[in-house]
Tab-separated table of C-alpha atoms and ligand atoms in Angstrom:
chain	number	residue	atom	x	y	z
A	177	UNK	CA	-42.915	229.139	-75.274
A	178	UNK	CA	-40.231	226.084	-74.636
A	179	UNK	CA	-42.441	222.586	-75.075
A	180	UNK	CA	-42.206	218.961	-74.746
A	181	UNK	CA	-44.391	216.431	-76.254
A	182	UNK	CA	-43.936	213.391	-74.785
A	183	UNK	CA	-45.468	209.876	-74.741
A	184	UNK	CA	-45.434	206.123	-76.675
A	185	UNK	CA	-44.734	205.816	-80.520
A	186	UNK	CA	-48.080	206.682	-82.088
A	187	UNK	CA	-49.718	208.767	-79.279
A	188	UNK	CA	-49.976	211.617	-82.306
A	189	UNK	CA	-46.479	213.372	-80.916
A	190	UNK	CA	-45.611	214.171	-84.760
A	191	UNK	CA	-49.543	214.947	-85.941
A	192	UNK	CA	-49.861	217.384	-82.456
A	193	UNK	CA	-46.596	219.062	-83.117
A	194	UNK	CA	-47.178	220.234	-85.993
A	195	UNK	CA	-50.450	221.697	-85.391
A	196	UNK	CA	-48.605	223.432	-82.296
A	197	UNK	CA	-46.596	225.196	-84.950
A	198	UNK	CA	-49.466	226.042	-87.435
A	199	UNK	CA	-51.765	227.483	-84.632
A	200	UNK	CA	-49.352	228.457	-81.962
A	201	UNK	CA	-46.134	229.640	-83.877
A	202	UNK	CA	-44.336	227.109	-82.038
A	203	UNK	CA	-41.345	225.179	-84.409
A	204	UNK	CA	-41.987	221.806	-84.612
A	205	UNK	CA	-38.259	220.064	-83.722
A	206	UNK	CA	-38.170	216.399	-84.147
A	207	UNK	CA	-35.374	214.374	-83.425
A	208	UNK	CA	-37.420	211.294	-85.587
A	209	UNK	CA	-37.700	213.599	-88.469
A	210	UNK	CA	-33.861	215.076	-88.518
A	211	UNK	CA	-32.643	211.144	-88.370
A	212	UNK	CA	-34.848	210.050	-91.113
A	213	UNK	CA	-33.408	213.154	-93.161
A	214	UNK	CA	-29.819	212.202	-92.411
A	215	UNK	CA	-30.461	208.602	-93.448
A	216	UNK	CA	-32.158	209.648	-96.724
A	217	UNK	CA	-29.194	211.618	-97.656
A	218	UNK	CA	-26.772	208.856	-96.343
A	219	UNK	CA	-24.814	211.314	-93.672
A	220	UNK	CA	-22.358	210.121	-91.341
A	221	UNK	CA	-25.258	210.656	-88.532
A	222	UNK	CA	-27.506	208.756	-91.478
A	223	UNK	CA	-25.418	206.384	-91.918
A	224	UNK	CA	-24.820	205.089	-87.954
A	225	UNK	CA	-28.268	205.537	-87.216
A	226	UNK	CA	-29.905	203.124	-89.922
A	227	UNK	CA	-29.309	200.271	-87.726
A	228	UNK	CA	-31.244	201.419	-84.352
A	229	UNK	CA	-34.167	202.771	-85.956
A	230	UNK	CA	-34.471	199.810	-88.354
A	231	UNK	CA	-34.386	197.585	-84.917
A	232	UNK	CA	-36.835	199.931	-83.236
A	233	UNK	CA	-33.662	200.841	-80.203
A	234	UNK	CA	-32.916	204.594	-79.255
A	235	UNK	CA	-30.155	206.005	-81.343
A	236	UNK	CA	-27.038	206.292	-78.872
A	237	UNK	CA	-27.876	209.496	-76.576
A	238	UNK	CA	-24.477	211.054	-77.704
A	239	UNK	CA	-25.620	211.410	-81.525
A	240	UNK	CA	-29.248	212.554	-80.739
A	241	UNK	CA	-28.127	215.164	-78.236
A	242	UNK	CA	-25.980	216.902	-80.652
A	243	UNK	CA	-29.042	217.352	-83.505
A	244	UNK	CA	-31.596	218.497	-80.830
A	245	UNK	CA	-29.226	220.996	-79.364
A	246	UNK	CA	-28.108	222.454	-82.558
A	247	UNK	CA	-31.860	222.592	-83.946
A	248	UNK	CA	-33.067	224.664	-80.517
A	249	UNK	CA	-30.036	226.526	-81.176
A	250	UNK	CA	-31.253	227.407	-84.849
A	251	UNK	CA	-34.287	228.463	-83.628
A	252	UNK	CA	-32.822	230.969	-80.853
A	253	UNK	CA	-33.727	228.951	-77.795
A	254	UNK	CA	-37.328	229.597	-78.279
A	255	UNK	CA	-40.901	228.899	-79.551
A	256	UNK	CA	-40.115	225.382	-80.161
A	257	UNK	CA	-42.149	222.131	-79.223
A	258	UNK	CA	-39.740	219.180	-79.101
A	259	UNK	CA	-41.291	216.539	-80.933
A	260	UNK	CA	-39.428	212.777	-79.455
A	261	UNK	CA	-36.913	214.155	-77.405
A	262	UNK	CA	-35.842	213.922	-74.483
A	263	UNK	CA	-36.336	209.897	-74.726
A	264	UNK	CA	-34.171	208.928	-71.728
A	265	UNK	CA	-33.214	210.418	-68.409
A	266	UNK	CA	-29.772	210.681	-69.861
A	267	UNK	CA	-30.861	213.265	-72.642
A	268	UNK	CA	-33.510	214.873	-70.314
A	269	UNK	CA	-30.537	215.798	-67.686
A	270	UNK	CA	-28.721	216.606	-70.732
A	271	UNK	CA	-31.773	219.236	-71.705
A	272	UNK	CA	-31.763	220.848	-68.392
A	273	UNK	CA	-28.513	221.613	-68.355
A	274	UNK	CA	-28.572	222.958	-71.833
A	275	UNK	CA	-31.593	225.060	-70.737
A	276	UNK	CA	-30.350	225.965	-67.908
A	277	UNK	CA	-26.948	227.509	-69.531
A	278	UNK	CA	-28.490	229.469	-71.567
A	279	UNK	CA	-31.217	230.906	-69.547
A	280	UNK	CA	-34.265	229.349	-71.299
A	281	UNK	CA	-36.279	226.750	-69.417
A	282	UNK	CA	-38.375	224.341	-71.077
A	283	UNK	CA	-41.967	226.077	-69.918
A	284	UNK	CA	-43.949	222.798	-69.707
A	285	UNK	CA	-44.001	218.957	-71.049
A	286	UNK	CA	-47.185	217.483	-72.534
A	287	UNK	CA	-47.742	213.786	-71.859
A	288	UNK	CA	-50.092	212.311	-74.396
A	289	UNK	CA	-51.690	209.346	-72.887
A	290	UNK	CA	-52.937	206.736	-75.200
A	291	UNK	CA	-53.393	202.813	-74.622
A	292	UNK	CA	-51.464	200.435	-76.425
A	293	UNK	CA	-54.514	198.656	-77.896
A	294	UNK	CA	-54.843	201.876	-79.606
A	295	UNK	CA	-51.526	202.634	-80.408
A	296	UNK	CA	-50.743	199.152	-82.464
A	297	UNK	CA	-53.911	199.826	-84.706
A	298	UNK	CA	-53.045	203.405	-85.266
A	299	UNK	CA	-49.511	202.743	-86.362
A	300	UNK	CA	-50.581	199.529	-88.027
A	301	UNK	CA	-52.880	201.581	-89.760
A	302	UNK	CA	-50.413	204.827	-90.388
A	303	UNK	CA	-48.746	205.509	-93.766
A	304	UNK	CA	-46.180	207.897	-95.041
A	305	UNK	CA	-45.820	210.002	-98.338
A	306	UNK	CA	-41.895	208.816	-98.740
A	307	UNK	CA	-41.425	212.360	-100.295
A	308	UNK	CA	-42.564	215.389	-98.106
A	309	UNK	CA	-43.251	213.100	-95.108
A	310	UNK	CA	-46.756	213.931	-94.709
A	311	UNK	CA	-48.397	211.161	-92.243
A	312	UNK	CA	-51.668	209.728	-92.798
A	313	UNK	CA	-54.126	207.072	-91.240
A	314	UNK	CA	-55.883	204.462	-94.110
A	315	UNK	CA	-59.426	204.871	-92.010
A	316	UNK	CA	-58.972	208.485	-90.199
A	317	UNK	CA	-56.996	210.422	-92.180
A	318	UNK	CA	-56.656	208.925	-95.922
A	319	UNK	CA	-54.392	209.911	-98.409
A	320	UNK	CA	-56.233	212.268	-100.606
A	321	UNK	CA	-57.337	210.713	-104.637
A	322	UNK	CA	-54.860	212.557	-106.274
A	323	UNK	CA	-51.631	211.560	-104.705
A	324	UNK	CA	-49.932	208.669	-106.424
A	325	UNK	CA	-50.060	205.506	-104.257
A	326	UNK	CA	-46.731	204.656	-104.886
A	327	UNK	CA	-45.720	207.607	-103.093
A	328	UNK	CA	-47.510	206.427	-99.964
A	329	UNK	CA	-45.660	204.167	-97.925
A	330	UNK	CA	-45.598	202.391	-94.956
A	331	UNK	CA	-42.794	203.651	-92.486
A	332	UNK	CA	-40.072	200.079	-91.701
A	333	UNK	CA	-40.511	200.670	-88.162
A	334	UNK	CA	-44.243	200.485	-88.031
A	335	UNK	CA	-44.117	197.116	-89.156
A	336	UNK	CA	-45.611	194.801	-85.929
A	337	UNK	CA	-42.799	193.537	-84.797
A	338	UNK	CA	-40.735	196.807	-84.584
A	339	UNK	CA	-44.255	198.127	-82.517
A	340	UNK	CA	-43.722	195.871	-80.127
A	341	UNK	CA	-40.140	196.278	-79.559
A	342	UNK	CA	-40.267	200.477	-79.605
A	343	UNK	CA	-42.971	200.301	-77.512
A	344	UNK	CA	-41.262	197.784	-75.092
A	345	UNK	CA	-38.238	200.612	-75.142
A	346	UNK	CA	-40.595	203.000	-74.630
A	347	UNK	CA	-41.694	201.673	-71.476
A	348	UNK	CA	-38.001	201.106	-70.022
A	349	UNK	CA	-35.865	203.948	-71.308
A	350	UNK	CA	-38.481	206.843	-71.761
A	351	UNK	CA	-41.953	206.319	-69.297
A	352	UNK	CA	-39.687	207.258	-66.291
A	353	UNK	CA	-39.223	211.125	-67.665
A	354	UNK	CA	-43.083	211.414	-67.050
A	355	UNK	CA	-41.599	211.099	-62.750
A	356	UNK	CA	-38.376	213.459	-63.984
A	357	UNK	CA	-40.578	216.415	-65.295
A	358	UNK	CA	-43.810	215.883	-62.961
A	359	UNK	CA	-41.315	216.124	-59.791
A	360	UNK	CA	-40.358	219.568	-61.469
A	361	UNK	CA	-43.872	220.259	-62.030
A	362	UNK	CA	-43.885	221.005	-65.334
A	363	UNK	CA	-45.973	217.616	-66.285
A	364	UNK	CA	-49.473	218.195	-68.307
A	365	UNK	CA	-51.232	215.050	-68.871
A	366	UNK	CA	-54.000	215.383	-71.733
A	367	UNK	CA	-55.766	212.145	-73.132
A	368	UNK	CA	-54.330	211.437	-76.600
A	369	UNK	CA	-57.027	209.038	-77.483
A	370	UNK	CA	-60.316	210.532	-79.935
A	371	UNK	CA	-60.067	212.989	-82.974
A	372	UNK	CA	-57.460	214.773	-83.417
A	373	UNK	CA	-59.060	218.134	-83.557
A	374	UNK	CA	-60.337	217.120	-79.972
A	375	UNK	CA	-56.967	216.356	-78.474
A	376	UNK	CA	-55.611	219.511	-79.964
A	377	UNK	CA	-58.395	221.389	-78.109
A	378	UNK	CA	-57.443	219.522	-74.697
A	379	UNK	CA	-53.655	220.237	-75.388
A	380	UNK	CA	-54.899	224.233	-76.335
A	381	UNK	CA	-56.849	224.500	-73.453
A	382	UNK	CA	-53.986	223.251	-70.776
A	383	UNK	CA	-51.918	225.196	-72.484
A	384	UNK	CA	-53.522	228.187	-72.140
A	385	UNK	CA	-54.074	227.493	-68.613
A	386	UNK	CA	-50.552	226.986	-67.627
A	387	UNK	CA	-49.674	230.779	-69.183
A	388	UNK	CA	-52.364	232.383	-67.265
A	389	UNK	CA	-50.955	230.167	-63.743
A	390	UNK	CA	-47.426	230.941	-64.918
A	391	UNK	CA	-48.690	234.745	-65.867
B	627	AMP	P1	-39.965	208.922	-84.104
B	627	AMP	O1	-40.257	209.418	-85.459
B	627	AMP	O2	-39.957	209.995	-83.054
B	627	AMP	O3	-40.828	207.740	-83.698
B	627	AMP	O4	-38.441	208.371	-84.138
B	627	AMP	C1	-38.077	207.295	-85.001
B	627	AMP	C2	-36.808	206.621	-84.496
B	627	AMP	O5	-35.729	207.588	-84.468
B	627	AMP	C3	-36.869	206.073	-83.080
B	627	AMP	O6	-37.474	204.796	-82.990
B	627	AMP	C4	-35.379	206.047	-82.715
B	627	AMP	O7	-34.707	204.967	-83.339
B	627	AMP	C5	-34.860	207.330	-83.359
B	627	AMP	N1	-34.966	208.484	-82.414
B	627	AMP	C6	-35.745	209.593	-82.546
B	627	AMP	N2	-35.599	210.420	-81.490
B	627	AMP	C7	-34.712	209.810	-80.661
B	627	AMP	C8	-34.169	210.136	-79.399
B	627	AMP	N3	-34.514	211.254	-78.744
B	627	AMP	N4	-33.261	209.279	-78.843
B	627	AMP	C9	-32.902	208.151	-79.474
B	627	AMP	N5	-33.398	207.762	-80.649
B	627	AMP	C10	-34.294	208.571	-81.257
């Protein structure tokens, strides 16, 4: 199965994902994950990217198109969830195409839907383990005793003021693909907000629906 995840920074994309890939052998691919890579290694790609995720703006679309393209390539076009991309209708067109050339259609495109009440505390609230990567949440989803504080950090951009400004992108460059996919009806809203064991079951559940339409 070809998936999208899709929706604002902090709807539990990343958390989703990856249970997606434990439970349903998809690979998680994620475009936020491969840039945060490069610029721990200091790449070229590292390197030119530092400055629009420190900001909270989209990397350019030329630079982000090449990573997700060779990472669905690695993985032989298939069983993948994209995890962040496509984040503007520029690298969605871009996706289609790609698909498109080689024969493998994205199968559907999960919207999370959260409200941005929620999404502030959450990523207020969200911390990192600066080595593997691991995400946590201080009141849902604490570190566990025995890892060394030190190691958990919080992430630059989830400081307030970079919210504010990747969720103000997110509204202008990236809600308008929710219109792009649902006009090719492959759009499956599921409410992001609760535990995350219960959105997983609502994201499980429409999932297994749209194989047995599809079937
Ligand atoms: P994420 O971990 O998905 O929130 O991504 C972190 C940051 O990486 C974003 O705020 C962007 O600066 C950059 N990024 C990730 N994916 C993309 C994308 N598809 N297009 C442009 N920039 C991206």
């Amino acid at each position: 199965m070809r998936l999208i995840i899709f929706g604002p920074p902090g709807a539990g994309k990343g958390t989703q994902a990856s249970l997606l890939e434990t439970r349903r052998g998809l690979v998680q691919i994620s475009t936020g994950d491969i840039i945060r890579e490069a610029m721990k290694n200091e790449t070229p790609v590292g390197k030119e990217a530092k400055a629009y995720v420190e900001k909270g703006e989209l990397v350019p679309d030329t630079v982000v198109r090449k990573l997700a393209e060779n990472a669905i390539a690695d993985e032989d076009y298939d069983d993948y969830v994209l995890d962040g991309y496509p984040r503007t209708t520029q690298q969605a067109e871009w996706l289609t195409e790609f698909c498109e050339e080689n024969d493998t259609p994205i199968d559907a495109v999960l919207s999370l839907s959260v409200p941005d009440e929620v999404i502030v505390e959450r990523l207020s609230r969200r911390r990192v383990h600066a080595e593997t990567g691991e995400t946590y949440h201080l009141d849902h989803d604490p570190p566990p005793a025995d890892i060394d504080p030190d190691l958990i950090v919080q992430r630059d951009d989830d400081q307030p003021e970079t919210v504010r400004n990747r969720l103000a992108v997110y509204r202008d460059e990236t809600e308008p693909l929710e219109e792009y996919y649902e006009s090719r009806d492959l759009l499956l809203t599921v409410n992001g907000e609760g535990d995350i064991e219960d959105v997983y079951e609502r994201i499980d559940s429409v999932l297994d629906e749209r194989v047995a339409t599809r079937a």
